[in-house]
Structures are given as structure tokens and as C-alpha cells.
XYZ file of C-alpha atoms in Angstrom:
463
model
C -16.427 -21.381 -13.004
C -15.193 -20.463 -9.522
C -13.714 -17.076 -9.676
C -10.074 -16.350 -9.218
C -10.410 -16.084 -5.229
C -12.825 -19.006 -5.245
C -9.531 -20.795 -7.284
C -6.419 -19.539 -5.145
C -8.695 -19.972 -1.223
C -9.785 -23.748 -1.940
C -6.759 -24.674 -2.674
C -5.132 -23.379 0.992
C -8.717 -24.759 2.272
C -6.927 -27.770 5.450
C -10.483 -28.235 6.717
C -13.758 -26.548 7.030
C -14.844 -25.827 11.028
C -18.901 -27.100 10.437
C -20.206 -23.788 11.542
C -17.844 -22.971 11.889
C -13.930 -20.396 10.134
C -12.192 -22.219 7.267
C -8.238 -23.100 8.127
C -6.769 -22.011 5.987
C -2.762 -22.330 4.833
C -0.843 -19.530 3.819
C 2.425 -19.626 2.183
C 3.617 -16.439 3.072
C 4.135 -14.458 6.572
C 5.503 -11.482 7.083
C 6.386 -9.703 10.370
C 7.454 -5.493 11.293
C 8.605 -4.569 14.710
C 4.596 -2.706 15.699
C 2.661 -5.828 15.344
C 5.286 -9.006 16.376
C 6.744 -8.407 19.735
C 3.018 -9.824 21.614
C 2.641 -13.073 18.873
C 6.919 -13.489 19.788
C 5.735 -13.513 23.503
C 2.557 -15.750 22.818
C 5.376 -18.945 21.258
C 7.530 -18.595 24.448
C 4.766 -18.812 27.244
C 3.233 -22.277 24.962
C 6.772 -23.238 25.158
C 6.712 -23.467 21.074
C 8.699 -22.992 17.721
C 7.658 -21.006 13.828
C 6.245 -24.621 12.570
C 7.862 -23.430 9.484
C 10.367 -20.165 9.777
C 11.243 -20.707 5.793
C 7.931 -19.329 4.989
C 8.780 -15.884 7.364
C 10.201 -12.662 6.557
C 10.218 -9.652 8.820
C 11.592 -6.733 8.888
C 10.864 -3.277 10.575
C 10.050 -0.349 8.844
C 7.097 1.770 11.009
C 9.910 2.667 13.340
C 12.703 3.892 10.915
C 14.279 6.670 11.202
C 14.781 8.391 7.334
C 18.431 9.713 8.058
C 21.491 9.037 10.429
C 19.507 5.405 10.357
C 23.624 4.312 10.914
C 22.842 4.899 14.197
C 21.441 4.356 16.881
C 18.154 5.274 17.086
C 16.549 7.757 20.098
C 13.527 7.896 20.455
C 13.108 4.830 23.143
C 10.070 3.556 22.171
C 11.530 3.153 18.853
C 15.103 1.869 19.356
C 13.222 -1.158 21.587
C 10.410 -2.479 18.910
C 12.760 -2.541 16.612
C 15.640 -4.239 18.267
C 12.996 -5.940 19.471
C 11.380 -7.031 16.388
C 15.924 -8.165 15.286
C 16.612 -10.337 18.447
C 13.196 -12.208 18.086
C 13.928 -12.643 14.437
C 17.002 -13.970 15.692
C 16.085 -16.143 18.111
C 13.280 -18.141 16.431
C 15.635 -18.859 13.731
C 13.687 -16.214 11.089
C 15.423 -14.360 8.059
C 15.400 -11.141 9.144
C 16.503 -7.835 7.178
C 17.239 -5.027 9.543
C 17.687 -1.228 8.989
C 21.281 -0.609 6.732
C 20.248 -4.065 5.226
C 20.291 -3.755 0.892
C 17.210 -5.323 1.067
C 15.790 -4.058 3.849
C 12.871 -1.284 3.318
C 8.374 -1.327 4.026
C 7.461 -4.969 4.392
C 4.743 -4.453 1.365
C 7.242 -2.831 -1.056
C 10.077 -4.845 -0.176
C 8.091 -8.314 -0.645
C 6.908 -7.715 -3.957
C 10.312 -6.257 -5.335
C 12.454 -9.552 -3.960
C 10.458 -12.246 -5.336
C 8.750 -13.798 -1.900
C 5.261 -12.708 -3.717
C 4.098 -14.573 -5.994
C 0.958 -15.309 -7.625
C -1.687 -17.633 -6.332
C 0.239 -17.362 -2.473
C -1.976 -16.786 0.423
C -0.307 -14.343 2.153
C -0.248 -12.461 5.286
C 0.999 -9.652 7.899
C -0.005 -8.072 10.896
C -0.762 -5.153 8.537
C -3.885 -4.271 7.185
C -2.189 -3.028 4.015
C -0.891 -6.327 3.468
C -3.256 -6.488 0.606
C -0.657 -4.366 -1.779
C 0.417 -7.923 -2.446
C -2.462 -8.814 -3.982
C -1.497 -7.233 -7.040
C 0.815 -10.526 -8.430
C -2.503 -12.784 -8.287
C -2.478 -13.848 -4.909
C -5.068 -13.403 -2.059
C -3.423 -11.098 1.239
C -4.189 -9.496 3.897
C -3.992 -8.420 6.835
C -4.336 -10.116 10.620
C -4.182 -9.008 13.983
C -1.129 -10.149 16.554
C -3.195 -13.548 17.882
C -3.756 -14.554 14.139
C 0.417 -14.072 13.261
C 1.358 -16.076 16.483
C -1.265 -18.873 15.326
C 0.438 -18.942 11.680
C 3.740 -18.365 13.157
C 2.505 -21.655 14.878
C 0.719 -23.521 12.530
C 1.310 -21.709 9.045
C -2.367 -21.782 8.926
C -5.145 -19.158 9.624
C -8.903 -19.954 10.945
C -10.584 -17.434 8.632
C -14.699 -17.638 7.457
C -14.102 -17.003 3.726
C -15.209 -13.393 2.243
C -18.042 -12.546 -0.330
C -16.339 -11.373 -3.698
C -16.635 -8.922 -5.632
C -15.434 -7.634 -9.163
C -14.679 -4.480 -10.470
C -14.007 -3.132 -13.949
C -12.352 -0.361 -15.052
C -12.778 0.170 -18.562
C -11.120 3.099 -21.635
C -8.331 4.553 -21.116
C -6.805 7.070 -18.313
C -6.711 10.774 -19.090
C -2.788 12.390 -19.158
C -2.100 12.973 -14.901
C -3.891 10.306 -14.020
C -3.162 7.845 -11.881
C -3.174 4.064 -10.005
C -3.166 6.215 -6.744
C -6.406 8.212 -8.683
C -8.102 5.560 -9.994
C -8.201 3.695 -6.408
C -8.982 7.927 -4.721
C -11.883 7.804 -7.020
C -12.525 4.104 -6.405
C -13.312 5.042 -3.088
C -15.565 8.023 -3.503
C -18.319 6.057 -4.928
C -17.975 3.078 -2.961
C -17.192 4.663 -0.226
C -15.163 3.597 2.751
C -17.411 1.019 3.882
C -18.874 -0.379 0.019
C -16.970 -3.195 -0.046
C -17.099 -4.343 3.320
C -16.816 -8.452 3.552
C -15.377 -8.208 0.532
C -12.471 -9.804 -0.929
C -11.695 -6.930 -4.706
C -11.293 -8.458 -8.213
C -9.930 -5.746 -10.032
C -10.082 -5.822 -14.130
C -11.090 -3.946 -17.455
C -8.384 -2.209 -19.741
C -7.439 0.216 -17.099
C -6.318 -2.092 -14.886
C -4.823 -4.528 -17.391
C -2.813 -1.368 -19.131
C -1.312 -0.805 -16.033
C 2.154 -1.516 -14.938
C 3.323 -3.383 -11.770
C 3.382 -0.456 -9.744
C 0.363 1.126 -10.835
C -1.452 -2.605 -9.618
C 0.392 -2.542 -6.109
C -0.862 1.340 -5.488
C -4.434 0.412 -6.184
C -4.664 -3.267 -4.121
C -2.963 -1.415 -1.683
C -5.789 0.586 -1.098
C -8.479 -1.382 -1.367
C -8.499 -1.948 2.302
C -9.752 1.239 2.715
C -12.724 1.583 0.681
C -13.510 -2.121 4.065
C -12.274 -4.897 1.716
C -10.818 -7.585 3.227
C -8.215 -7.723 -0.112
C -8.445 -6.097 -3.408
C -5.416 -8.591 -6.048
C -4.721 -8.718 -10.045
C -5.600 -11.877 -12.280
C -1.567 -12.781 -12.925
C -0.738 -11.457 -16.576
C 2.857 -11.005 -18.902
C 3.072 -7.581 -17.114
C 2.932 -9.434 -13.815
C 5.894 -12.738 -14.989
C 7.809 -10.200 -16.989
C 8.570 -8.007 -12.974
C 8.730 -11.187 -11.082
C 11.740 -13.314 -13.591
C 15.121 -12.943 -12.382
C 14.060 -11.535 -8.670
C 15.820 -12.597 -5.977
C 13.212 -15.576 -4.616
C 11.565 -16.280 -7.286
C 11.679 -19.652 -9.301
C 14.403 -20.534 -12.688
C 14.918 -22.123 -14.634
C 12.473 -25.357 -15.102
C 10.951 -23.763 -12.014
C 10.048 -21.135 -13.720
C 8.047 -22.789 -16.537
C 6.485 -24.816 -14.383
C 5.197 -22.568 -12.462
C 4.464 -20.032 -14.855
C 3.076 -22.865 -16.047
C 0.168 -22.740 -13.263
C 0.039 -18.906 -13.390
C -1.159 -18.591 -16.661
C -4.212 -21.294 -14.724
C -5.286 -18.044 -12.134
C -7.619 -16.229 -13.500
C -11.652 -15.848 -13.927
C -13.310 -17.491 -16.322
C -16.501 -15.767 -18.508
C -19.095 -17.676 -16.606
C -17.297 -17.048 -12.913
C -19.900 -15.914 -10.888
C -19.493 -12.979 -8.086
C -21.727 -12.156 -4.969
C -21.190 -8.187 -6.417
C -20.091 -7.126 -9.909
C -19.394 -2.685 -10.564
C -18.899 -0.849 -13.617
C -16.021 2.623 -14.040
C -15.412 4.347 -16.960
C -12.222 5.317 -17.069
C -12.923 9.261 -18.885
C -15.142 9.264 -15.637
C -11.663 10.021 -13.539
C -8.655 12.958 -12.877
C -6.218 13.847 -11.279
C -7.917 13.624 -7.277
C -7.786 14.785 -3.681
C -9.174 14.254 -0.465
C -10.854 17.111 1.521
C -12.138 15.155 4.395
C -10.889 12.831 7.159
C -11.272 9.774 5.608
C -9.505 8.778 1.967
C -13.487 8.009 0.933
C -13.723 11.755 1.706
C -12.702 13.720 -2.182
C -13.132 15.090 -5.366
C -11.731 15.701 -8.755
C -8.815 18.331 -8.284
C -11.114 20.788 -10.450
C -14.016 19.755 -8.192
C -15.306 22.049 -5.250
C -16.300 20.556 -1.666
C -19.426 18.747 -1.528
C -22.130 20.855 -0.341
C -24.327 19.845 2.960
C -27.326 19.774 1.124
C -25.447 16.427 -1.350
C -24.659 15.343 2.226
C -27.316 12.060 3.484
C -29.138 14.092 7.110
C -26.967 10.811 9.256
C -23.569 12.075 7.834
C -23.865 15.545 8.217
C -22.442 16.259 11.722
C -18.911 14.119 10.529
C -19.170 15.694 7.301
C -19.058 19.301 9.451
C -16.697 17.150 11.844
C -13.790 16.128 9.058
C -13.869 19.716 7.132
C -13.515 21.875 10.377
C -10.446 19.522 11.739
C -9.375 20.089 7.833
C -10.360 24.291 7.853
C -12.761 23.760 4.717
C -15.980 24.578 3.782
C -18.856 23.065 1.676
C -18.814 24.123 -1.802
C -15.107 25.694 -1.527
C -13.067 24.786 -4.270
C -9.347 23.643 -3.570
C -7.046 23.919 -5.976
C -5.216 26.753 -4.938
C -5.060 26.470 -1.064
C -1.944 27.053 0.898
C 0.199 24.123 1.508
C 3.122 23.105 3.636
C 4.273 20.167 3.618
C 4.904 17.398 0.162
C 4.683 13.293 1.026
C 6.278 11.280 -1.624
C 6.242 7.892 0.216
C 4.351 4.951 1.873
C 3.836 1.502 0.736
C 1.047 2.973 -1.498
C 3.623 5.037 -3.417
C 7.271 4.368 -2.653
C 8.659 2.811 -5.762
C 10.214 3.561 -8.189
C 7.645 4.602 -10.916
C 6.140 6.929 -8.690
C 9.589 9.118 -8.152
C 9.976 8.687 -12.222
C 6.606 10.655 -11.655
C 7.062 12.956 -9.496
C 10.853 14.095 -10.914
C 9.278 14.772 -14.358
C 7.261 17.230 -13.106
C 10.095 19.501 -11.353
C 12.356 18.580 -13.870
C 14.405 21.970 -14.530
C 11.734 23.534 -12.146
C 12.548 24.638 -8.217
C 10.210 23.970 -5.399
C 7.988 26.562 -3.854
C 10.089 27.705 -0.334
C 7.313 27.455 1.316
C 7.165 24.009 1.207
C 9.008 21.307 3.063
C 8.609 18.456 1.043
C 9.796 14.571 2.762
C 10.659 12.470 -0.662
C 11.646 8.300 0.986
C 11.417 5.434 -0.771
C 10.124 2.440 0.054
C 12.936 0.191 0.458
C 16.913 0.475 -0.597
C 16.216 -1.187 -4.029
C 13.888 1.591 -5.119
C 16.604 3.782 -3.440
C 19.388 2.481 -5.483
C 17.550 2.370 -8.926
C 16.842 6.043 -8.080
C 20.690 6.876 -8.487
C 21.215 4.355 -11.178
C 18.773 6.394 -13.087
C 19.946 9.649 -12.164
C 16.510 10.338 -10.528
C 18.600 11.621 -7.983
C 20.089 14.304 -9.676
C 17.052 15.281 -10.982
C 15.125 15.920 -7.334
C 18.726 17.501 -5.892
C 19.096 20.990 -8.720
C 15.467 21.254 -7.943
C 15.463 21.732 -4.036
C 14.253 17.968 -2.878
C 16.241 15.735 -1.047
C 16.122 12.116 -0.566
C 15.589 10.661 2.605
C 16.462 6.985 3.496
C 14.049 4.205 2.906
C 10.844 4.195 6.151
C 7.275 4.283 6.042
C 7.650 7.685 7.782
C 5.048 9.827 6.725
C 2.400 7.505 6.140
C 1.886 7.635 10.137
C 3.164 9.419 13.062
C 5.215 6.426 14.950
C 8.430 8.386 13.844
C 10.382 11.183 13.542
C 8.394 12.512 10.372
C 5.836 13.835 11.436
C 3.429 16.905 10.512
C 3.314 19.643 12.976
C -0.468 20.768 14.282
C -2.644 22.801 11.728
C -0.220 22.206 9.055
C -1.021 20.783 5.428
C 0.468 18.522 3.762
C -0.429 16.559 0.541
C 0.576 13.183 0.721
C 1.039 10.353 -0.944
C 0.014 7.977 1.668
C -2.470 5.939 2.489
C -5.387 7.343 5.558
C -5.674 11.112 5.722
C -7.746 10.347 9.288
C -6.860 12.712 12.212
C -3.410 12.842 13.889
C -2.201 10.376 11.233
C 0.453 12.264 10.120
C 0.746 14.285 13.683
C -1.024 16.110 16.549
C -3.444 17.745 14.288
C -2.358 17.832 10.609
C -3.971 18.249 8.112
C -3.428 14.990 5.045
C -4.911 15.836 1.355
C -4.310 12.158 -0.260
C -3.452 12.944 -3.594
C -1.156 11.270 -6.603
C 2.726 11.526 -6.664
C 1.889 14.098 -9.751
C -0.291 16.514 -7.720
C 1.814 16.171 -5.169
C 5.211 17.388 -7.082
C 2.850 20.409 -8.778
C 1.864 20.820 -4.840
C 5.013 21.258 -4.537
C 6.988 23.590 -6.830
C 3.878 25.920 -6.222
C 3.064 25.911 -3.006
C -0.348 25.344 -3.337
C -2.394 22.223 -4.278
C -1.968 22.733 -8.274
C -3.785 20.188 -10.918
C -0.609 18.076 -12.473
C -2.197 18.610 -15.893
C -1.271 22.591 -15.735
C 2.728 22.222 -15.037
């Protein structure tokens, strides 16, 4: 029997080019302001329109400021990109959720929460973290700008079919362990290239028990293992999450859709190109110590020794530690920090804010820490307010900012200064990712919250 990936992929094949790629039909294209301008220019140059405009959704997120969004953007480059997306969407007749629109937010947060991303779909965007939408039981992956143009013009894309991998995590997660910790654990085991060329299906007890928010976090980070994408087979958790959402099927169409979605799974006899199995008991709250997401350790562990690193990797290992200001075999728990960032398409959902609030409730933010708490969308912001989470956070000394990608990457005002340490719930800790010279420690919302209270890297299980 075919894998779930085979089922979805094969259903979307338009034609297979002999000795070449597959022409794959795309159900949904998401566009943000950074990777779409050249694609629209390409259409204009060729006198083309968007082939199926109803299947394309646009919103700014990377360059949007997280304060005073009702005022013009001060940075001229950011303003130009955001304004250009608005003009292009209008010219080509595309749905556009601009700043301050109640439907706006980070594109990978908005898609699932509006029911735009559905099981069995093929979904693309000019952004590597498009893999997030795989949590819905979809084949979702990032593409380049020329490919964005291709999808706009034809609603198809040319792709080589990736290999398939299944990663199973069995058992029960321990106290204080979140989906982010599972992803950081997998990245440390596979490294940032261990899943290159594969589409990963996540399964096992841990994944079945995860909420949709947790699955979205897990799939979001697939790309950081080198994978083309990652996904989870849809189940009752998926259906319950989708039901009633704005773009979800309704009435009889809903019943028909669920009937089809229930067929989307890999059978017992499905054959994967690679299978890996892990045990939940081996996963604890985690942090990164280096400058790629695979350089991670359990929060109670020490930075690896130089002797434990292969000869070919020692120079890179030492370069990373030098940038971070850490040493081999150093224990990082208790290390002072300067910033905390809660947000991004990795951890900007309501469950992440609930987790953060659960730690800081009736406590106070450390006076030496600057904290940026940024919802992934206006819908998340409304949930925060409806549930009274904003009051808990405000009483603890935290301010909630307006939605956007924020400090995940240095393309807006939220930049971490050079040399400063930031415990961040985002997805990448590359050199300069959060600002020139910024030092990023990736962690879960629970670790971020605990660290914001103490002013140092802290195990949330001790709070």
C-alpha cells in the first residue's frame, strides 16, 4: 500500500515529464511581501494573469511592525514591500489581508486557523516554513520566486518527487516538554541535513496525543532537518480543529470531506524509504547552543566536548561557540540572558501564550530582560484577550505586541542588539538571524517564560 505522501502526491499529478520532473497541481498558494514582487513582475512582462486567483491568498507578515500598525511604516524598504503586495493583489484580483485587517497575521498561522489549509491539499508559498501546513494532513512545501510565478500562471509546479521518511515518537512526554522540544530533539539527532531529499511523516503516540498547535510547531521545523516538508495524518483532532472555520466545508460538503479525509493515512503495509523510531522518555526541555537548529542539548546537559565532534566538524563547532560566547562542556542552565521572544510561525499560537502565561502567572518579569510577546495573528490576539491571558501577562510585567513575524528575523524593527542573548521560540538561530551579532538560543514557550522570570536560562520544571 502506498504511503499517505504517495496518495496525496499521486492524486495531484498532472503529467510526468519523461526523464524530468512531475507537473503537480497546487490547491493553495500563499503569498507574502518578500518573495512575491518579482513573480508578479514576471506575469506582467509576459502579459499573463493568475490562472486561478481564487486559490491564491496574500498577506504581509515579515516586514510588518509590531506596534502602531495603524500608522505608515517608517522603514522605507519595509513600507515599499508591504505597499507593493497590496497593489499587486488588487491588480491581479487576489484576496489580500493587509495590516490591521482582522484576518491578517503570519501567513503560516492564518492559513490553518481560517480553514484555508485542509487535509489532502498541496500547498506552496515562497517561504521555507510552508511545511507548517503539513500538520493539517497536507503536502506543503516552500518554493522559490520563479516557482511562485509558475503557480500563479498555471496553478501547477514542476517538482521531482521526494523520498518518504516516517519518524515515530512513542510513549508519553514528560512534564514541561512541548512539541518544540520534540522538534529540537529530532534536529539534534538527524542534524540539519539528516532528512534532505525526504518528505517526513510524523507518527507514534506522542504525535497522536499532540494538539493541532503542537503538530503545527513540529511540522514547521521539518525544514530545519533538511526535509522538503513534514506532515501528520489527519484524525479526529484535525477534524475538530477545522470544523466551523471560515473556509472549512459546511453541511453536506463537510460530511463528504471528512469521509475522504479519513482515507488519508499510511496503511500497515506502506513502505517508506527510511524509518526512524524515538522514545518520548529521552526528550526533556531543550535549548540550542550554536548557530544552527541542530546544535541543541537538553537543558540540564552541557555543551558537547570538542573530542565528541567529528574532525570535519570541529572548525564549524568552534566558530559557532565563538559567535555565541560559549565554551565546550559549559553548562548553559543559569547563563544570564537579555531578551525573550515568544512568537513566530513556530510558536505564535494561542496554546503557546497559554503555556507562557502558566509559568509567569503571579510572578514578575526580571528587570534585566526585554520581552517581546507577539501573537501570530489578530485572531490569536483576540483569543488572548477573550481568555484573559493579556491580564495575566500585563500583571507580570509583559506587554503584548501586534501580530507579525517580529524578532524571528531581522526584517522589521524588532532586532536583538549585537552580543545580546535572546531565548527565542522562533525557528532559526543562524548568525545575525535576529539582528547583526545577536545570539539566539532556541527554546519552547515554557523555557522562554521561565527564563524571562529569572533572567537566565531556566528549566521550567523548577518554576
